[in-house]
Short mmCIF file of C-alpha atoms in Angstrom, two decimals:
data_model
loop_
_atom_site.label_atom_id
_atom_site.label_comp_id
_atom_site.label_asym_id
_atom_site.label_seq_id
_atom_site.Cartn_x
_atom_site.Cartn_y
_atom_site.Cartn_z
CA MET A 47 -14.66 -29.21 -30.52
CA THR A 48 -14.47 -31.48 -33.07
CA THR A 49 -11.93 -34.39 -33.22
CA ASP A 50 -10.31 -35.43 -36.38
CA PHE A 51 -10.13 -39.34 -37.02
CA PRO A 52 -7.72 -40.90 -39.24
CA LYS A 53 -8.43 -41.24 -42.65
CA SER A 54 -9.52 -44.66 -43.69
CA GLY A 55 -8.44 -44.17 -47.39
CA PRO A 56 -6.87 -41.97 -50.13
CA GLY A 57 -9.28 -39.22 -50.89
CA ASP A 58 -11.22 -39.74 -47.84
CA GLU A 59 -13.11 -37.72 -45.56
CA PRO A 60 -11.89 -37.77 -41.28
CA VAL A 61 -14.60 -39.04 -39.16
CA ARG A 62 -15.75 -35.87 -37.00
CA THR A 63 -17.18 -36.22 -33.41
CA LEU A 64 -17.80 -34.43 -30.84
CA ALA A 65 -15.31 -34.49 -27.52
CA ASN A 66 -16.09 -33.74 -24.25
CA THR A 67 -14.26 -30.18 -23.34
CA ALA A 68 -14.09 -31.61 -20.47
CA PRO A 69 -10.72 -32.09 -19.54
CA ALA A 70 -10.21 -35.64 -18.92
CA ALA A 71 -8.94 -36.75 -15.32
CA GLU A 72 -5.53 -38.16 -15.34
CA GLY A 73 -4.92 -41.90 -16.52
CA ALA A 74 -8.78 -41.86 -17.93
CA ILE A 75 -9.61 -44.09 -21.35
CA THR A 76 -10.94 -41.78 -23.01
CA ALA A 77 -14.53 -43.63 -24.47
CA VAL A 78 -15.05 -44.07 -28.04
CA ASP A 79 -17.66 -44.32 -30.04
CA PRO A 80 -16.52 -47.75 -32.14
CA ARG A 81 -18.42 -47.49 -35.43
CA LEU A 82 -15.97 -44.25 -35.75
CA LEU A 83 -12.99 -45.81 -34.53
CA VAL A 84 -10.69 -46.14 -38.45
CA ARG A 85 -7.29 -48.35 -37.83
CA GLN A 86 -5.00 -46.38 -39.29
CA ARG A 87 -2.81 -48.22 -41.78
CA GLY A 88 -0.18 -50.84 -41.16
CA PHE A 89 1.41 -52.43 -38.03
CA LYS A 90 1.43 -49.70 -36.16
CA GLY A 91 -2.55 -49.08 -36.51
CA TYR A 92 -2.84 -52.53 -35.72
CA LEU A 93 -0.69 -53.05 -32.40
CA GLU A 94 -2.90 -48.96 -31.90
CA GLU A 95 -5.77 -50.74 -31.64
CA PHE A 96 -5.18 -54.41 -30.39
CA ARG A 97 -3.67 -51.92 -27.67
CA ARG A 98 -6.82 -49.88 -26.76
CA ARG A 99 -8.95 -52.47 -26.54
CA THR A 100 -7.15 -54.87 -24.16
CA ARG A 101 -7.30 -50.84 -21.89
CA SER A 102 -10.91 -51.20 -22.35
CA GLY A 103 -11.90 -54.58 -21.45
CA GLU A 104 -12.74 -55.51 -24.70
CA LEU A 105 -10.72 -59.23 -25.44
CA GLY A 106 -13.32 -60.59 -27.29
CA SER A 107 -12.50 -65.06 -28.34
CA LEU A 108 -8.01 -63.79 -27.69
CA PRO A 109 -8.19 -65.81 -24.42
CA VAL A 110 -9.74 -69.05 -25.74
CA VAL A 111 -8.23 -69.11 -28.58
CA VAL A 112 -4.38 -68.25 -26.89
CA GLY A 113 -5.77 -71.18 -23.97
CA LEU A 114 -6.55 -73.51 -26.65
CA ILE A 115 -2.74 -73.04 -28.39
CA VAL A 116 -1.59 -73.65 -25.06
CA ILE A 117 -3.56 -76.63 -23.76
CA ALA A 118 -2.44 -78.30 -27.91
CA LEU A 119 1.57 -77.40 -27.67
CA VAL A 120 1.43 -78.95 -24.15
CA PHE A 121 -0.40 -82.13 -24.42
CA GLN A 122 1.41 -81.84 -27.62
CA LEU A 123 4.66 -82.20 -26.11
CA GLN A 124 3.82 -84.71 -23.68
CA ASP A 125 2.38 -87.14 -25.50
CA SER A 126 2.54 -86.52 -29.84
CA ALA A 127 -0.94 -88.82 -30.74
CA PHE A 128 -2.49 -85.96 -29.03
CA LEU A 129 -2.27 -84.04 -32.66
CA GLY A 130 -3.06 -87.09 -34.55
CA ALA A 131 -5.60 -87.95 -36.60
CA GLU A 132 -7.87 -90.27 -34.97
CA ASN A 133 -7.63 -88.89 -31.88
CA LEU A 134 -8.71 -85.10 -33.26
CA SER A 135 -11.81 -86.99 -35.59
CA ASN A 136 -12.24 -88.42 -32.06
CA LEU A 137 -12.66 -84.84 -30.06
CA PHE A 138 -14.45 -82.96 -32.36
CA VAL A 139 -17.34 -85.93 -32.87
CA ASN A 140 -16.99 -86.25 -28.68
CA SER A 141 -17.99 -82.46 -28.03
CA SER A 142 -20.91 -82.61 -30.73
CA GLY A 143 -22.81 -83.54 -28.23
CA THR A 144 -22.21 -81.38 -24.92
CA GLY A 145 -21.54 -78.21 -27.48
CA LEU A 146 -24.65 -78.16 -28.84
CA ILE A 147 -26.56 -78.22 -25.18
CA ALA A 148 -24.12 -75.30 -24.60
CA VAL A 149 -25.40 -73.07 -27.91
CA GLY A 150 -28.95 -73.17 -25.68
CA VAL A 151 -27.39 -72.23 -22.70
CA VAL A 152 -25.13 -69.26 -24.15
CA PHE A 153 -28.72 -67.95 -25.61
CA VAL A 154 -30.38 -67.93 -21.86
CA LEU A 155 -26.66 -66.74 -20.19
CA ILE A 156 -27.16 -63.63 -22.54
CA LEU A 157 -30.49 -62.78 -21.02
CA GLY A 158 -28.59 -63.03 -17.77
CA GLU A 159 -30.30 -65.95 -15.70
CA ILE A 160 -29.28 -69.73 -15.54
CA ASP A 161 -30.36 -73.21 -16.62
CA LEU A 162 -30.04 -76.31 -14.57
CA SER A 163 -32.23 -78.13 -16.34
CA VAL A 164 -30.67 -79.18 -19.58
CA GLY A 165 -28.47 -82.28 -18.98
CA SER A 166 -31.50 -83.88 -16.94
CA VAL A 167 -33.48 -82.57 -20.30
CA SER A 168 -30.88 -84.31 -22.39
CA GLY A 169 -31.00 -87.54 -20.85
CA LEU A 170 -35.20 -87.59 -20.43
CA ALA A 171 -35.19 -87.17 -24.59
CA ALA A 172 -33.30 -89.56 -25.33
CA ALA A 173 -35.07 -92.10 -22.79
CA VAL A 174 -38.38 -90.70 -25.03
CA PHE A 175 -36.38 -91.94 -28.21
CA ALA A 176 -35.85 -95.11 -26.93
CA VAL A 177 -38.97 -96.26 -25.64
CA LEU A 178 -41.00 -94.32 -28.95
CA ASN A 179 -38.57 -95.82 -31.56
CA ILE A 180 -37.46 -99.65 -29.38
CA SER A 181 -39.95 -100.48 -27.14
CA ASN A 182 -42.68 -98.91 -28.77
CA GLY A 183 -41.75 -99.62 -32.04
CA MET A 184 -42.30 -95.81 -33.62
CA PRO A 185 -40.20 -95.48 -37.44
CA GLU A 186 -37.13 -93.11 -36.49
CA TRP A 187 -37.62 -89.57 -37.87
CA PRO A 188 -40.87 -89.23 -35.88
CA ALA A 189 -39.33 -90.78 -32.95
CA LEU A 190 -36.45 -88.79 -33.13
CA ILE A 191 -38.62 -84.74 -33.52
CA LEU A 192 -41.31 -86.24 -30.78
CA ALA A 193 -38.27 -86.67 -28.46
CA VAL A 194 -36.93 -82.79 -28.74
CA LEU A 195 -39.97 -80.68 -29.55
CA THR A 196 -40.05 -82.85 -25.58
CA GLY A 197 -37.33 -80.26 -24.57
CA THR A 198 -38.68 -77.16 -26.40
CA ALA A 199 -41.79 -78.11 -25.27
CA ILE A 200 -39.88 -78.29 -20.99
CA GLY A 201 -38.40 -75.66 -21.40
CA ALA A 202 -40.93 -73.49 -22.26
CA VAL A 203 -42.83 -75.17 -18.81
CA HIS A 204 -39.78 -73.63 -17.79
CA GLY A 205 -40.08 -70.09 -19.49
CA PHE A 206 -43.12 -69.90 -18.40
CA PHE A 207 -43.46 -70.29 -14.31
CA PHE A 208 -39.90 -68.25 -15.23
CA ALA A 209 -41.49 -65.27 -17.25
CA ARG A 210 -45.48 -65.11 -16.27
CA VAL A 211 -45.46 -66.19 -13.03
CA GLY A 212 -42.46 -64.73 -11.56
CA VAL A 213 -40.30 -67.79 -10.06
CA PRO A 214 -36.41 -67.46 -10.12
CA ALA A 215 -34.73 -69.58 -13.17
CA PHE A 216 -32.64 -70.99 -10.68
CA VAL A 217 -35.43 -72.45 -9.38
CA VAL A 218 -37.64 -73.11 -11.89
CA THR A 219 -34.41 -75.00 -13.59
CA LEU A 220 -33.56 -76.33 -10.47
CA ALA A 221 -36.53 -78.36 -9.51
CA GLY A 222 -36.32 -79.78 -13.39
CA LEU A 223 -32.75 -80.65 -13.18
CA LEU A 224 -34.41 -82.93 -10.35
CA GLY A 225 -38.46 -83.79 -11.86
CA TRP A 226 -37.13 -84.13 -15.32
CA ASN A 227 -33.93 -86.39 -13.86
CA GLY A 228 -36.75 -88.66 -11.68
CA LEU A 229 -39.00 -88.82 -15.58
CA MET A 230 -36.55 -90.19 -17.03
CA LEU A 231 -35.75 -92.85 -15.07
CA GLN A 232 -39.83 -93.71 -14.75
CA VAL A 233 -39.89 -93.82 -18.63
CA LEU A 234 -37.08 -95.64 -18.78
CA GLY A 235 -38.79 -99.12 -16.33
CA SER A 236 -37.13 -101.95 -14.17
CA ASN A 237 -34.36 -101.88 -17.08
CA GLY A 238 -32.69 -98.95 -16.56
CA THR A 239 -31.09 -99.11 -19.87
CA ILE A 240 -32.65 -99.13 -24.10
CA ASN A 241 -29.99 -100.17 -26.35
CA LEU A 242 -30.52 -98.19 -29.77
CA ASP A 243 -30.34 -100.00 -33.28
CA ASP A 244 -26.66 -100.38 -34.85
CA ASP A 245 -27.42 -99.63 -37.60
CA GLY A 246 -30.78 -96.56 -36.91
CA LEU A 247 -30.50 -92.81 -37.12
CA VAL A 248 -29.23 -92.00 -34.61
CA ALA A 249 -26.86 -94.54 -34.26
CA GLN A 250 -25.38 -93.06 -36.98
CA LEU A 251 -25.05 -89.67 -36.02
CA THR A 252 -21.53 -89.69 -34.09
CA ASN A 253 -20.80 -92.78 -36.36
CA TYR A 254 -21.13 -91.80 -39.89
CA TYR A 255 -18.04 -90.44 -41.59
CA PHE A 256 -18.12 -88.93 -45.20
CA THR A 257 -15.12 -91.13 -46.80
CA ASP A 258 -15.04 -88.65 -49.64
CA ILE A 259 -11.74 -86.85 -49.06
CA ALA A 260 -13.71 -84.24 -51.45
CA ALA A 261 -16.28 -83.59 -48.50
CA ALA A 262 -13.73 -82.50 -46.02
CA TYR A 263 -12.23 -80.01 -48.45
CA GLY A 264 -15.38 -78.97 -50.22
CA LEU A 265 -16.31 -78.08 -45.85
CA ALA A 266 -13.70 -76.49 -45.59
CA THR A 267 -13.48 -74.16 -49.04
CA VAL A 268 -16.82 -73.48 -48.22
CA ALA A 269 -16.70 -72.10 -44.72
CA VAL A 270 -13.61 -69.93 -46.03
CA LEU A 271 -14.97 -68.81 -48.91
CA ALA A 272 -18.82 -67.85 -47.14
CA PHE A 273 -16.54 -66.23 -44.71
CA PHE A 274 -14.71 -63.77 -47.26
CA GLY A 275 -17.86 -63.03 -49.14
CA LEU A 276 -19.70 -62.37 -45.95
CA SER A 277 -16.56 -60.17 -44.35
CA LEU A 278 -16.78 -58.42 -48.13
CA LEU A 279 -20.79 -57.62 -48.12
CA ASP A 280 -20.03 -56.37 -45.00
CA ALA A 281 -17.53 -54.22 -45.61
CA ARG A 282 -19.41 -52.68 -48.26
CA ARG A 283 -22.78 -52.37 -46.71
CA ARG A 284 -20.49 -50.12 -43.92
CA GLU A 285 -18.89 -48.32 -47.00
CA ALA A 286 -22.07 -47.37 -47.63
CA ALA A 287 -23.53 -46.21 -44.43
CA GLY A 288 -20.77 -43.54 -44.39
CA VAL A 289 -19.09 -46.00 -41.51
CA PRO A 290 -15.45 -47.24 -40.82
CA SER A 291 -15.37 -50.13 -43.19
CA ARG A 292 -12.40 -53.15 -43.04
CA PRO A 293 -10.07 -52.37 -46.52
CA VAL A 294 -9.74 -55.54 -48.50
CA SER A 295 -6.95 -56.23 -47.06
CA GLU A 296 -6.81 -56.73 -43.95
CA ILE A 297 -10.26 -59.27 -45.24
CA VAL A 298 -8.11 -61.54 -47.25
CA LEU A 299 -5.20 -61.45 -44.68
CA ARG A 300 -8.34 -62.68 -42.29
CA THR A 301 -9.45 -65.47 -44.54
CA VAL A 302 -5.75 -66.43 -44.67
CA VAL A 303 -5.87 -66.72 -41.54
CA LEU A 304 -8.71 -68.67 -41.05
CA ALA A 305 -7.96 -71.10 -43.76
CA VAL A 306 -4.63 -72.32 -43.30
CA PRO A 307 -6.51 -74.14 -39.82
CA ALA A 308 -9.38 -74.99 -42.35
CA TYR A 309 -7.74 -77.23 -44.56
CA VAL A 310 -5.11 -78.07 -42.44
CA VAL A 311 -8.08 -79.81 -40.35
CA ALA A 312 -9.66 -81.37 -43.12
CA TRP A 313 -6.04 -83.24 -44.39
CA LEU A 314 -6.08 -84.26 -40.62
CA LEU A 315 -9.54 -85.66 -41.06
CA ASN A 316 -9.06 -87.00 -44.65
CA GLN A 317 -6.33 -89.44 -42.46
CA TYR A 318 -8.54 -90.80 -40.58
CA LYS A 319 -11.85 -91.61 -41.27
CA GLY A 320 -13.28 -88.74 -43.54
CA LEU A 321 -15.90 -85.97 -42.01
CA PRO A 322 -18.43 -87.06 -39.20
CA LEU A 323 -21.57 -85.28 -39.99
CA ALA A 324 -21.23 -84.90 -36.11
CA VAL A 325 -19.23 -82.61 -36.94
CA VAL A 326 -21.29 -81.07 -40.41
CA ILE A 327 -24.54 -80.09 -37.78
CA PHE A 328 -22.03 -79.22 -35.23
CA LEU A 329 -20.87 -76.64 -37.28
CA GLY A 330 -24.38 -75.46 -39.09
CA VAL A 331 -26.83 -74.78 -36.19
CA VAL A 332 -24.14 -72.99 -34.68
CA VAL A 333 -23.61 -70.92 -37.63
CA LEU A 334 -27.43 -70.97 -38.69
CA LEU A 335 -28.07 -70.00 -34.60
CA ASP A 336 -25.01 -66.97 -35.18
CA PHE A 337 -27.33 -65.38 -37.78
CA VAL A 338 -30.07 -65.56 -35.72
CA LEU A 339 -28.10 -64.27 -32.77
CA ARG A 340 -26.25 -61.16 -34.83
CA ARG A 341 -28.28 -60.35 -37.52
CA THR A 342 -32.37 -60.58 -36.64
CA ALA A 343 -34.43 -58.26 -34.65
CA TYR A 344 -35.46 -61.86 -32.38
CA GLY A 345 -31.34 -61.80 -31.97
CA ARG A 346 -31.51 -58.07 -30.93
CA LYS A 347 -34.16 -58.60 -28.42
CA VAL A 348 -32.54 -61.27 -26.57
CA PHE A 349 -29.38 -58.99 -26.20
CA ALA A 350 -32.03 -56.10 -25.01
CA LEU A 351 -33.13 -58.21 -22.24
CA GLY A 352 -29.57 -58.93 -21.26
CA GLY A 353 -28.26 -55.17 -21.15
CA SER A 354 -31.56 -54.09 -19.72
CA VAL A 355 -34.27 -55.81 -18.97
CA GLU A 356 -36.49 -52.81 -18.01
CA ALA A 357 -35.44 -50.63 -20.56
CA ALA A 358 -36.57 -53.29 -22.90
CA SER A 359 -39.31 -52.92 -22.21
CA ARG A 360 -39.78 -49.41 -21.83
CA ALA A 361 -38.26 -50.65 -26.25
CA GLY A 362 -41.46 -52.01 -26.96
CA ILE A 363 -40.08 -55.83 -26.13
CA ASN A 364 -42.67 -58.50 -25.22
CA VAL A 365 -40.37 -59.43 -22.63
CA PRO A 366 -42.21 -62.53 -21.56
CA LEU A 367 -42.34 -63.92 -24.26
CA ILE A 368 -38.88 -63.89 -25.15
CA ARG A 369 -38.37 -65.72 -22.35
CA ILE A 370 -40.12 -67.95 -23.00
CA SER A 371 -39.10 -68.26 -26.59
CA VAL A 372 -34.84 -68.31 -25.00
CA PHE A 373 -35.74 -71.53 -22.81
CA ALA A 374 -37.49 -73.28 -25.49
CA LEU A 375 -34.29 -73.17 -27.54
CA ALA A 376 -32.57 -73.85 -24.27
CA GLY A 377 -34.43 -77.67 -24.61
CA THR A 378 -34.91 -78.07 -27.53
CA MET A 379 -30.51 -77.78 -28.01
CA ALA A 380 -30.19 -79.84 -24.87
CA ALA A 381 -32.75 -82.62 -26.51
CA LEU A 382 -30.61 -82.49 -29.91
CA GLY A 383 -27.09 -82.77 -27.93
CA GLY A 384 -28.95 -86.14 -25.74
CA MET A 385 -29.34 -87.35 -28.98
CA PHE A 386 -25.49 -87.35 -29.62
CA LEU A 387 -24.82 -88.27 -26.47
CA ALA A 388 -27.03 -91.51 -27.01
CA SER A 389 -25.33 -92.53 -30.20
CA GLN A 390 -21.86 -92.02 -28.90
CA ILE A 391 -22.86 -95.17 -26.84
CA ASN A 392 -26.27 -96.22 -28.88
CA ALA A 393 -27.68 -96.70 -25.68
CA ALA A 394 -30.50 -94.70 -23.10
CA ASN A 395 -29.47 -95.77 -19.72
CA GLN A 396 -29.95 -94.90 -15.59
CA SER A 397 -26.15 -92.54 -16.21
CA SER A 398 -28.61 -90.10 -18.94
CA GLY A 399 -28.09 -86.77 -18.71
CA ALA A 400 -25.86 -86.84 -15.33
CA GLY A 401 -22.57 -86.64 -14.34
CA SER A 402 -20.62 -84.30 -15.28
CA LEU A 403 -22.58 -83.39 -18.62
CA LEU A 404 -24.32 -80.05 -16.50
CA MET A 405 -20.76 -78.44 -15.67
CA ASN A 406 -19.50 -79.37 -18.64
CA ALA A 407 -22.77 -77.86 -20.83
CA ILE A 408 -22.10 -74.22 -18.29
CA ALA A 409 -17.68 -74.03 -18.45
CA ALA A 410 -18.47 -74.32 -22.20
CA ALA A 411 -20.06 -71.45 -22.74
CA VAL A 412 -18.48 -69.36 -19.90
CA ILE A 413 -14.76 -70.32 -21.01
CA GLY A 414 -16.36 -69.74 -24.82
CA GLY A 415 -16.37 -66.27 -23.63
CA THR A 416 -19.73 -65.36 -22.72
CA SER A 417 -20.48 -63.37 -19.94
CA LEU A 418 -22.23 -64.49 -16.89
CA PHE A 419 -23.75 -61.00 -16.18
CA GLY A 420 -26.23 -60.99 -19.20
CA GLY A 421 -25.54 -58.87 -22.63
CA ARG A 422 -22.63 -60.45 -24.61
CA GLY A 423 -22.56 -63.43 -25.83
CA LYS A 424 -21.89 -65.64 -28.98
CA THR A 425 -22.95 -69.37 -29.86
CA TRP A 426 -19.00 -69.51 -31.31
CA SER A 427 -18.13 -69.50 -27.24
CA ALA A 428 -19.66 -72.81 -27.01
CA LEU A 429 -17.47 -74.07 -29.49
CA LEU A 430 -14.71 -72.57 -28.64
CA GLY A 431 -15.28 -73.40 -24.97
CA VAL A 432 -16.39 -77.32 -25.55
CA LEU A 433 -12.88 -77.74 -27.51
CA VAL A 434 -11.52 -76.32 -24.39
CA ILE A 435 -12.97 -78.80 -21.90
CA GLN A 436 -12.64 -81.45 -24.80
CA SER A 437 -9.01 -80.80 -25.49
CA ILE A 438 -8.33 -81.15 -20.93
CA ALA A 439 -9.80 -84.51 -21.51
CA SER A 440 -8.67 -86.68 -24.34
CA GLY A 441 -4.66 -85.29 -23.33
CA MET A 442 -5.56 -86.35 -19.84
CA ALA A 443 -7.25 -89.98 -21.22
CA LEU A 444 -3.79 -89.83 -23.59
CA LEU A 445 -1.24 -89.55 -20.97
CA GLY A 446 -3.30 -91.39 -18.51
CA ILE A 447 -3.84 -88.78 -15.96
CA ALA A 448 -6.78 -89.20 -13.35
CA SER A 449 -10.42 -87.48 -13.70
CA ALA A 450 -10.15 -86.54 -10.91
CA VAL A 451 -7.21 -84.36 -12.02
CA GLN A 452 -9.54 -83.15 -15.04
CA TYR A 453 -11.65 -81.72 -12.64
CA MET A 454 -9.61 -79.24 -10.96
CA ILE A 455 -7.81 -78.07 -13.78
CA THR A 456 -11.65 -77.32 -15.88
CA GLY A 457 -12.75 -76.00 -12.23
CA ALA A 458 -9.24 -73.19 -12.73
CA VAL A 459 -9.65 -73.38 -16.39
CA LEU A 460 -13.74 -72.33 -15.93
CA LEU A 461 -12.47 -69.70 -12.77
CA ALA A 462 -10.14 -68.14 -14.66
CA ALA A 463 -12.94 -67.19 -17.79
CA VAL A 464 -15.17 -66.15 -15.00
CA VAL A 465 -12.16 -64.53 -13.77
CA ILE A 466 -11.45 -62.75 -17.21
CA ASP A 467 -15.00 -61.77 -17.63
CA SER A 468 -15.40 -59.86 -13.90
CA VAL A 469 -12.06 -57.09 -14.65
CA SER A 470 -13.10 -56.58 -18.77
CA ARG A 471 -16.74 -55.80 -17.65
CA ARG A 472 -15.64 -53.37 -14.58
CA THR A 473 -12.31 -52.08 -17.26
CA GLN A 474 -15.84 -51.58 -20.13
CA LYS A 475 -16.74 -49.98 -17.44
CA THR A 476 -14.58 -47.52 -16.08
CA ALA A 477 -13.89 -46.85 -19.57
CA GLY A 478 -17.82 -46.01 -20.19
CA ARG A 479 -18.29 -48.87 -22.81
CA ALA A 480 -20.41 -50.35 -20.55
#
């Protein structure tokens, strides 16, 4: 039989789809193609859609956003400096290095794989730059490019052994974690530390601020207008294709919801030193790779592999090439993140890429909403996840709490994120969505 869905607007014909004539089991959730689900007008329609998404496991970024708000409120009540201009500015800058590494990890996790070498690769890239630039006098731009390309080459090597030779990614990258860390120590030499130029290119990555107040407000304005324009364009394209789309009123509401925190953050940044260059670069990379992941054929192939390698292969996708390219991208992002981490201490040393960096990068991607089971994730997951981790670290530092407690809390948050992911995945299977 056919089922009529609610109209999307005055004069629109209801969307009709085939429904199973067999009676549904008691308590079962009817599977509905989201492209044919039309949101009812008004608050009741939004509430019903929220209930449907919750019951079918489509939580999206809601848990991590709620978690960020809770973390901010808890620490703000304990110390009013947490949401102060200086602390927030430092929080954003300190998130950039780990966040860039986490963006690359997102791509690997979407494949359903893992990369344990990103910390060591970031440290090696910093060491390569320091040796080329400081020890051998190479200009900064060529040294920086070669250091980042070092990460690209390493990632491609990992991808080759995984995709062509058949060695599990866990084993390949675990070997890389050990091997590249050893090579970093060899590159740095007996001294173990190479200080960078205080006024150099890499040093400015996390130390340069756009002091003109127009910079922060301008970035916020560009972000809000871009969101509104792209949302409106997407709605027009969906309407032209004959599928349900968001009404203009909802797009305006969503834009306002985005504009409020964007301008508040811009105002806070201007109360300190201004807009950090690190934030601009980090957001630019996130937006660019989000476009690649969600709007290009390459991105669709990455998701296809994460969903089913066999199905992707039968569809004509070059599985080894995509796998190698993803690991190469992860290596590139690890090297770029290593440059930002070196900029924070203005040096490359034996501890570069060590400590909790690897776990924080992977945890950021997972906490932000990327599935460990593959096939689901966004580059924005890295941004949200690293903000959670850095917020915990910043709040703990303000309160003078030992780092041991920070590790325990971060571990608990990571476990909670994986539990939510597992429950969501199971619920989607029950609902016929996975």
